[in-house]
Coordinates of N, CA and C and ligand atoms in Angstrom, one line a residue:
M1 N 0.8 -1.2 0.0 CA 0.0 0.0 0.0 C 0.9 1.3 0.0
S2 N 0.6 2.2 -0.8 CA 1.4 3.5 -0.8 C 0.9 4.4 0.3
P3 N 1.8 5.2 0.9 CA 1.4 6.2 2.0 C 0.5 7.2 1.5
A4 N -0.4 7.7 2.4 CA -1.4 8.7 2.0 C -0.7 10.0 1.5
R5 N -1.2 10.5 0.4 CA -0.5 11.7 -0.1 C -1.4 12.9 0.2
S6 N -0.8 14.1 0.4 CA -1.6 15.3 0.6 C -2.0 15.9 -0.7
A7 N -3.2 16.6 -0.7 CA -3.6 17.3 -1.9 C -2.7 18.5 -2.1
P8 N -2.5 18.9 -3.3 CA -1.6 20.1 -3.5 C -2.1 21.3 -2.7
G9 N -1.2 22.0 -2.0 CA -1.5 23.2 -1.2 C -1.9 22.9 0.2
C10 N -2.1 21.6 0.6 CA -2.5 21.2 2.0 C -1.3 20.6 2.7
P11 N -1.2 20.8 4.1 CA -0.1 20.2 4.8 C -0.2 18.7 4.8
P12 N 1.0 18.0 4.9 CA 1.0 16.5 4.9 C 0.1 16.0 6.0
A13 N -0.5 14.8 5.8 CA -1.4 14.2 6.8 C -0.7 14.1 8.2
A14 N 0.6 13.7 8.2 CA 1.3 13.5 9.5 C 1.3 14.8 10.3
D15 N 1.6 15.9 9.6 CA 1.6 17.3 10.2 C 0.2 17.6 10.8
M16 N -0.8 17.3 10.1 CA -2.2 17.5 10.6 C -2.5 16.8 11.9
V17 N -2.1 15.5 11.9 CA -2.3 14.7 13.1 C -1.5 15.3 14.3
H18 N -0.3 15.7 14.1 CA 0.6 16.3 15.1 C -0.1 17.6 15.6
A19 N -0.5 18.4 14.7 CA -1.1 19.7 15.1 C -2.4 19.5 15.9
T20 N -3.2 18.5 15.5 CA -4.5 18.2 16.2 C -4.2 17.7 17.6
S21 N -3.2 16.7 17.8 CA -2.9 16.2 19.1 C -2.3 17.3 20.0
S22 N -1.5 18.2 19.5 CA -1.0 19.3 20.3 C -2.1 20.2 20.8
L23 N -3.1 20.5 19.9 CA -4.2 21.3 20.3 C -5.0 20.6 21.4
L24 N -5.2 19.3 21.3 CA -6.0 18.6 22.3 C -5.3 18.6 23.6
L25 N -3.9 18.5 23.6 CA -3.1 18.5 24.9 C -3.3 19.9 25.5
L26 N -3.2 21.0 24.7 CA -3.4 22.3 25.2 C -4.7 22.5 25.8
L27 N -5.8 22.0 25.2 CA -7.2 22.2 25.7 C -7.3 21.4 27.0
L28 N -6.7 20.2 27.1 CA -6.7 19.4 28.3 C -6.0 20.2 29.5
S29 N -4.9 20.7 29.2 CA -4.1 21.5 30.2 C -4.9 22.7 30.7
L30 N -5.6 23.4 29.8 CA -6.4 24.6 30.2 C -7.6 24.1 31.1
A31 N -8.2 23.0 30.7 CA -9.3 22.5 31.5 C -8.9 22.1 32.9
L32 N -7.7 21.5 33.0 CA -7.2 21.1 34.4 C -6.9 22.4 35.2
L33 N -6.5 23.4 34.6 CA -6.1 24.6 35.4 C -7.3 25.5 35.7
A34 N -8.4 25.3 35.0 CA -9.6 26.1 35.2 C -10.1 26.0 36.6
P35 N -10.8 27.1 37.2 CA -11.3 27.0 38.6 C -12.3 25.9 38.7
G36 N -12.2 25.2 39.8 CA -13.1 24.0 40.0 C -12.5 22.8 39.5
H37 N -11.4 22.8 38.7 CA -10.8 21.6 38.2 C -9.3 21.6 38.6
S38 N -9.0 22.3 39.8 CA -7.6 22.4 40.2 C -7.1 21.0 40.6
A39 N -5.9 20.8 40.2 CA -5.2 19.5 40.5 C -4.7 19.5 42.0
K40 N -4.5 20.7 42.5 CA -4.0 20.9 43.9 C -5.1 20.3 44.9
K41 N -4.6 19.6 45.9 CA -5.5 19.0 46.9 C -5.7 20.0 48.1
C42 N -6.9 20.2 48.5 CA -7.1 21.0 49.7 C -7.0 20.1 51.0
L43 N -6.0 20.5 51.8 CA -5.8 19.6 53.0 C -6.3 20.4 54.3
L44 N -6.9 19.6 55.2 CA -7.4 20.2 56.4 C -6.4 20.4 57.5
T45 N -5.4 19.6 57.4 CA -4.3 19.6 58.5 C -3.6 21.0 58.5
G46 N -3.5 21.6 59.7 CA -2.7 22.8 59.8 C -3.4 23.9 60.6
K47 N -2.9 25.1 60.5 CA -3.5 26.2 61.4 C -4.4 27.1 60.5
W48 N -5.5 27.5 61.0 CA -6.5 28.2 60.3 C -7.0 29.4 61.1
I49 N -7.4 30.5 60.4 CA -8.1 31.6 61.1 C -9.3 32.0 60.3
N50 N -10.4 32.3 61.1 CA -11.7 32.7 60.4 C -12.0 34.2 60.4
D51 N -13.1 34.5 59.8 CA -13.5 35.9 59.6 C -13.8 36.6 61.0
L52 N -13.9 35.8 62.1 CA -14.2 36.4 63.4 C -12.8 36.6 64.1
G53 N -11.8 36.0 63.6 CA -10.5 36.1 64.2 C -10.2 34.9 65.1
S54 N -11.1 33.8 65.0 CA -10.9 32.6 65.8 C -9.8 31.8 65.1
N55 N -9.0 31.0 65.9 CA -8.0 30.2 65.4 C -8.3 28.7 65.7
M56 N -7.9 27.9 64.7 CA -8.0 26.4 65.0 C -6.8 25.7 64.4
T57 N -6.5 24.6 65.1 CA -5.4 23.8 64.6 C -6.0 22.4 64.4
I58 N -5.8 21.9 63.2 CA -6.3 20.5 62.9 C -5.1 19.6 62.7
G59 N -5.1 18.5 63.4 CA -4.0 17.5 63.3 C -4.1 16.6 62.0
A60 N -3.4 15.6 62.0 CA -3.3 14.7 60.8 C -4.7 14.0 60.6
V61 N -5.1 13.9 59.3 CA -6.3 13.1 59.0 C -5.9 11.7 58.8
N62 N -6.6 10.7 59.6 CA -6.1 9.3 59.4 C -6.8 8.7 58.2
N63 N -6.5 7.4 58.0 CA -7.0 6.7 56.8 C -8.5 6.4 56.8
R64 N -9.1 6.7 57.9 CA -10.6 6.6 58.0 C -11.2 8.0 57.8
G65 N -10.4 9.0 57.7 CA -10.9 10.4 57.5 C -11.1 11.1 58.8
E66 N -10.7 10.5 59.9 CA -10.9 11.1 61.3 C -9.8 12.1 61.6
F67 N -10.1 13.2 62.3 CA -9.1 14.1 62.8 C -9.5 14.7 64.1
S68 N -8.6 15.3 64.8 CA -8.9 16.1 66.0 C -8.0 17.3 66.0
G69 N -8.3 18.2 66.9 CA -7.6 19.5 66.9 C -8.0 20.4 68.1
T70 N -7.6 21.6 68.0 CA -8.0 22.6 69.0 C -8.6 23.8 68.4
Y71 N -9.5 24.5 69.1 CA -10.2 25.7 68.6 C -10.0 26.8 69.7
H72 N -9.6 28.0 69.2 CA -9.5 29.1 70.1 C -10.4 30.2 69.5
T73 N -11.7 30.3 70.1 CA -12.6 31.2 69.6 C -12.3 32.7 70.0
A74 N -12.6 33.6 69.1 CA -12.3 35.0 69.4 C -13.5 35.6 70.1
V75 N -14.6 35.0 70.0 CA -15.9 35.5 70.6 C -16.6 34.4 71.4
T76 N -17.5 34.9 72.3 CA -18.4 33.9 73.0 C -19.7 34.5 73.3
A77 N -20.7 33.7 73.3 CA -22.1 34.1 73.6 C -22.3 34.2 75.2
T78 N -21.2 33.8 75.9 CA -21.3 33.8 77.4 C -20.5 35.0 77.9
S79 N -20.5 35.1 79.3 CA -19.6 36.1 79.9 C -18.4 35.4 80.5
N80 N -18.1 34.2 80.1 CA -17.0 33.4 80.6 C -15.7 33.7 80.0
D81 N -14.6 33.5 80.7 CA -13.2 33.7 80.0 C -13.0 32.6 79.0
I82 N -12.6 33.0 77.8 CA -12.4 32.0 76.7 C -11.2 31.1 77.0
K83 N -11.4 29.8 76.7 CA -10.3 28.8 76.9 C -10.2 28.0 75.6
E84 N -9.0 27.6 75.2 CA -8.9 26.7 74.0 C -9.7 25.4 74.3
S85 N -10.3 24.9 73.2 CA -11.2 23.8 73.4 C -10.9 22.8 72.3
P86 N -11.2 21.5 72.6 CA -10.9 20.4 71.6 C -12.0 20.3 70.5
L87 N -11.6 19.9 69.4 CA -12.5 19.6 68.3 C -12.2 18.2 67.7
Y88 N -13.3 17.5 67.2 CA -13.2 16.2 66.7 C -14.0 16.2 65.4
G89 N -13.5 15.6 64.3 CA -14.2 15.6 63.1 C -13.9 14.5 62.1
T90 N -14.6 14.5 61.0 CA -14.3 13.6 59.9 C -14.3 14.3 58.6
Q91 N -13.5 13.8 57.7 CA -13.5 14.3 56.3 C -14.0 13.2 55.4
N92 N -14.8 13.5 54.4 CA -15.3 12.5 53.5 C -14.4 12.3 52.3
N93 N -14.4 11.2 51.6 CA -13.7 10.9 50.4 C -12.2 11.3 50.5
I94 N -11.5 10.7 51.4 CA -10.2 11.1 51.7 C -9.2 10.8 50.5
N95 N -9.5 9.8 49.7 CA -8.6 9.5 48.6 C -9.1 10.1 47.2
K96 N -10.4 10.3 47.1 CA -11.0 10.7 45.8 C -10.9 12.2 45.5
K97 N -11.5 13.0 46.3 CA -11.8 14.4 46.0 C -10.6 15.3 46.3
T98 N -10.4 16.3 45.5 CA -9.4 17.3 45.8 C -10.0 18.5 46.6
Q99 N -11.3 18.6 46.7 CA -12.0 19.6 47.5 C -13.0 18.9 48.4
P100 N -12.5 18.3 49.5 CA -13.4 17.4 50.3 C -14.4 18.1 51.2
T101 N -15.5 17.5 51.5 CA -16.4 18.0 52.6 C -15.9 17.4 53.9
F102 N -16.4 18.1 55.0 CA -16.0 17.6 56.3 C -17.0 18.1 57.3
G103 N -16.8 17.6 58.6 CA -17.6 18.2 59.7 C -16.8 18.0 60.9
F104 N -17.0 18.9 61.9 CA -16.4 18.7 63.2 C -17.2 19.3 64.3
T105 N -17.0 18.8 65.5 CA -17.7 19.3 66.7 C -16.7 19.9 67.7
V106 N -17.0 21.1 68.3 CA -16.2 21.7 69.3 C -16.9 21.6 70.6
N107 N -16.3 20.9 71.6 CA -16.8 20.8 73.0 C -16.2 21.9 73.8
W108 N -16.9 23.0 74.0 CA -16.3 24.2 74.6 C -16.0 23.9 76.1
K109 N -14.8 24.2 76.5 CA -14.3 23.9 77.8 C -14.6 25.0 78.8
F110 N -15.0 26.2 78.3 CA -15.3 27.3 79.3 C -16.8 27.6 79.3
S111 N -17.6 26.7 78.6 CA -19.1 26.9 78.7 C -19.7 25.5 78.5
E112 N -21.0 25.4 78.7 CA -21.7 24.1 78.5 C -22.2 24.0 77.1
S113 N -21.8 24.8 76.2 CA -22.3 24.8 74.8 C -21.5 23.8 73.9
T114 N -22.1 23.5 72.8 CA -21.4 22.7 71.8 C -21.7 23.3 70.4
T115 N -20.6 23.3 69.6 CA -20.8 23.8 68.2 C -20.5 22.7 67.2
V116 N -21.3 22.6 66.2 CA -21.0 21.7 65.1 C -20.8 22.5 63.8
F117 N -19.7 22.2 63.1 CA -19.4 22.9 61.8 C -19.5 21.9 60.7
T118 N -19.9 22.3 59.6 CA -19.8 21.4 58.3 C -19.4 22.3 57.2
G119 N -18.6 21.8 56.3 CA -18.1 22.7 55.2 C -17.4 21.9 54.1
Q120 N -16.7 22.7 53.3 CA -15.9 22.1 52.2 C -14.6 22.9 52.1
C121 N -13.6 22.1 51.8 CA -12.2 22.6 51.7 C -12.0 22.9 50.2
F122 N -11.9 24.2 49.8 CA -11.8 24.6 48.4 C -10.4 25.2 48.1
I123 N -10.1 25.1 46.8 CA -8.9 25.8 46.3 C -9.5 27.0 45.5
D124 N -9.3 28.2 46.0 CA -9.9 29.4 45.3 C -9.2 29.7 44.0
R125 N -9.7 30.8 43.4 CA -9.2 31.1 42.0 C -7.7 31.6 42.0
N126 N -7.2 31.9 43.3 CA -5.8 32.2 43.4 C -4.9 31.0 43.9
G127 N -5.5 29.9 43.9 CA -4.8 28.7 44.3 C -4.7 28.5 45.8
K128 N -5.4 29.4 46.6 CA -5.3 29.4 48.1 C -6.4 28.5 48.6
E129 N -6.1 27.7 49.7 CA -7.1 26.9 50.4 C -8.0 27.8 51.2
V130 N -9.3 27.4 51.2 CA -10.3 28.2 52.0 C -11.3 27.2 52.4
L131 N -11.7 27.3 53.7 CA -12.7 26.4 54.3 C -14.0 27.2 54.4
K132 N -15.0 26.8 53.6 CA -16.3 27.5 53.7 C -17.2 26.6 54.6
T133 N -17.6 27.2 55.7 CA -18.4 26.4 56.7 C -19.7 27.1 57.1
M134 N -20.6 26.2 57.6 CA -21.7 26.7 58.4 C -21.7 26.0 59.7
W135 N -22.2 26.7 60.8 CA -22.2 26.1 62.1 C -23.5 26.3 62.8
L136 N -23.7 25.4 63.8 CA -24.8 25.5 64.7 C -24.2 25.5 66.1
L137 N -24.5 26.6 66.9 CA -24.0 26.7 68.3 C -25.2 26.4 69.2
R138 N -25.1 25.3 70.0 CA -26.1 25.0 70.9 C -25.7 25.5 72.3
S139 N -26.5 26.4 72.9 CA -26.2 26.9 74.2 C -27.1 26.1 75.2
I140 N -26.7 26.1 76.5 CA -27.5 25.4 77.4 C -28.6 26.3 78.0
V141 N -29.8 25.8 78.2 CA -30.9 26.5 78.8 C -31.5 25.7 80.0
D142 N -32.0 26.4 81.0 CA -32.4 25.7 82.2 C -33.8 25.1 82.0
D143 N -34.6 25.7 81.1 CA -36.0 25.3 81.0 C -36.3 24.9 79.6
I144 N -37.0 23.7 79.5 CA -37.4 23.2 78.1 C -38.2 24.2 77.3
N145 N -38.8 25.1 78.0 CA -39.6 26.1 77.3 C -38.7 27.2 76.6
D146 N -37.4 27.1 77.0 CA -36.5 28.1 76.3 C -35.7 27.4 75.2
D147 N -36.1 26.2 74.9 CA -35.3 25.4 73.8 C -35.3 26.1 72.5
W148 N -36.4 26.8 72.2 CA -36.6 27.5 70.9 C -35.5 28.5 70.6
K149 N -34.9 29.1 71.7 CA -33.9 30.1 71.5 C -32.5 29.7 71.8
A150 N -32.3 28.4 71.9 CA -31.0 27.9 72.4 C -30.0 27.6 71.3
T151 N -30.4 27.7 70.0 CA -29.5 27.4 68.9 C -29.3 28.5 68.0
R152 N -28.0 28.9 67.8 CA -27.6 30.0 66.8 C -27.1 29.3 65.6
V153 N -27.2 30.0 64.4 CA -26.6 29.4 63.2 C -25.8 30.5 62.5
G154 N -24.7 30.1 61.8 CA -23.9 31.1 61.1 C -23.0 30.5 60.1
I155 N -22.2 31.4 59.5 CA -21.2 31.0 58.5 C -19.9 31.5 58.9
N156 N -18.9 30.7 58.7 CA -17.5 31.1 58.9 C -16.6 30.7 57.7
V157 N -15.7 31.6 57.4 CA -14.7 31.3 56.3 C -13.3 31.3 56.9
F158 N -12.6 30.2 56.7 CA -11.3 30.0 57.3 C -10.2 30.1 56.2
T159 N -9.1 30.7 56.5 CA -8.0 30.7 55.6 C -6.8 30.2 56.3
R160 N -5.8 29.6 55.6 CA -4.7 29.0 56.3 C -3.8 30.1 56.9
L161 N -3.4 29.8 58.2 CA -2.5 30.7 58.9 C -1.0 30.6 58.4
R162 N -0.6 29.3 58.2 CA 0.8 29.1 57.8 C 0.7 27.9 56.7
S163 N 1.6 28.0 55.8 CA 1.5 26.9 54.8 C 2.0 25.6 55.4
V164 N 1.6 24.5 54.8 CA 2.0 23.2 55.3 C 3.5 23.0 55.3
K165 N 4.2 23.6 54.3 CA 5.6 23.4 54.1 C 6.4 24.0 55.3
E166 N 5.9 25.0 56.0 CA 6.6 25.7 57.1 C 6.8 24.8 58.3
Ligands
BTN1 C1 -19.9 29.8 73.8 O1 -20.1 31.0 73.6 O2 -20.7 29.1 74.6 C2 -18.8 29.0 73.1 C3 -18.1 29.7 72.1 C4 -18.8 29.8 70.8 C5 -18.1 30.5 69.7 C6 -18.8 30.5 68.4 S1 -18.8 28.9 67.5 C7 -19.4 29.7 66.0 C8 -18.7 31.0 65.9 N1 -17.4 30.9 65.2 C9 -16.4 31.2 66.0 O3 -15.2 31.1 65.6 N2 -16.8 31.5 67.2 C10 -18.3 31.5 67.3

């Protein structure tokens, strides 16, 4: 069989194939770099600060997605002196997703309240990690008739205090 010949004025077939595969590679690279398709993995482990000025430190995430850490809130709904408090949580899809969801509970050591946070660890458009969370703060009440006013809800956004490499 004789090799395919190009029509007069057209590039040879091999050049066309090369140009097409280069274009496909370029498009694939652009798609991977697009926001929402970042190859960088968002890691929970480390030190974080939120929009209220609260600090938290999350330890290593184990192979079941479990982690623990400490939370130092900048604000309180009580008149008590603030103390650093423990947190316990889990991350979903530890191996699959680059922007995982998670949840954790803070058992406040200076009050009888409990807060649960749930959120997602994102890589923003500047390549920075950000934790977008919502929380429920349950305060203690003496009377069951006060139950209706015992839970606050809100949003917190956390950014990394120090990079993992430091
Ligand atoms: C309390 O006041 O009883 C305990 C401290 C609650 C602090 C809340 S939890 C949700 C919000 N985000 C913070 O960083 N601090 C407040």
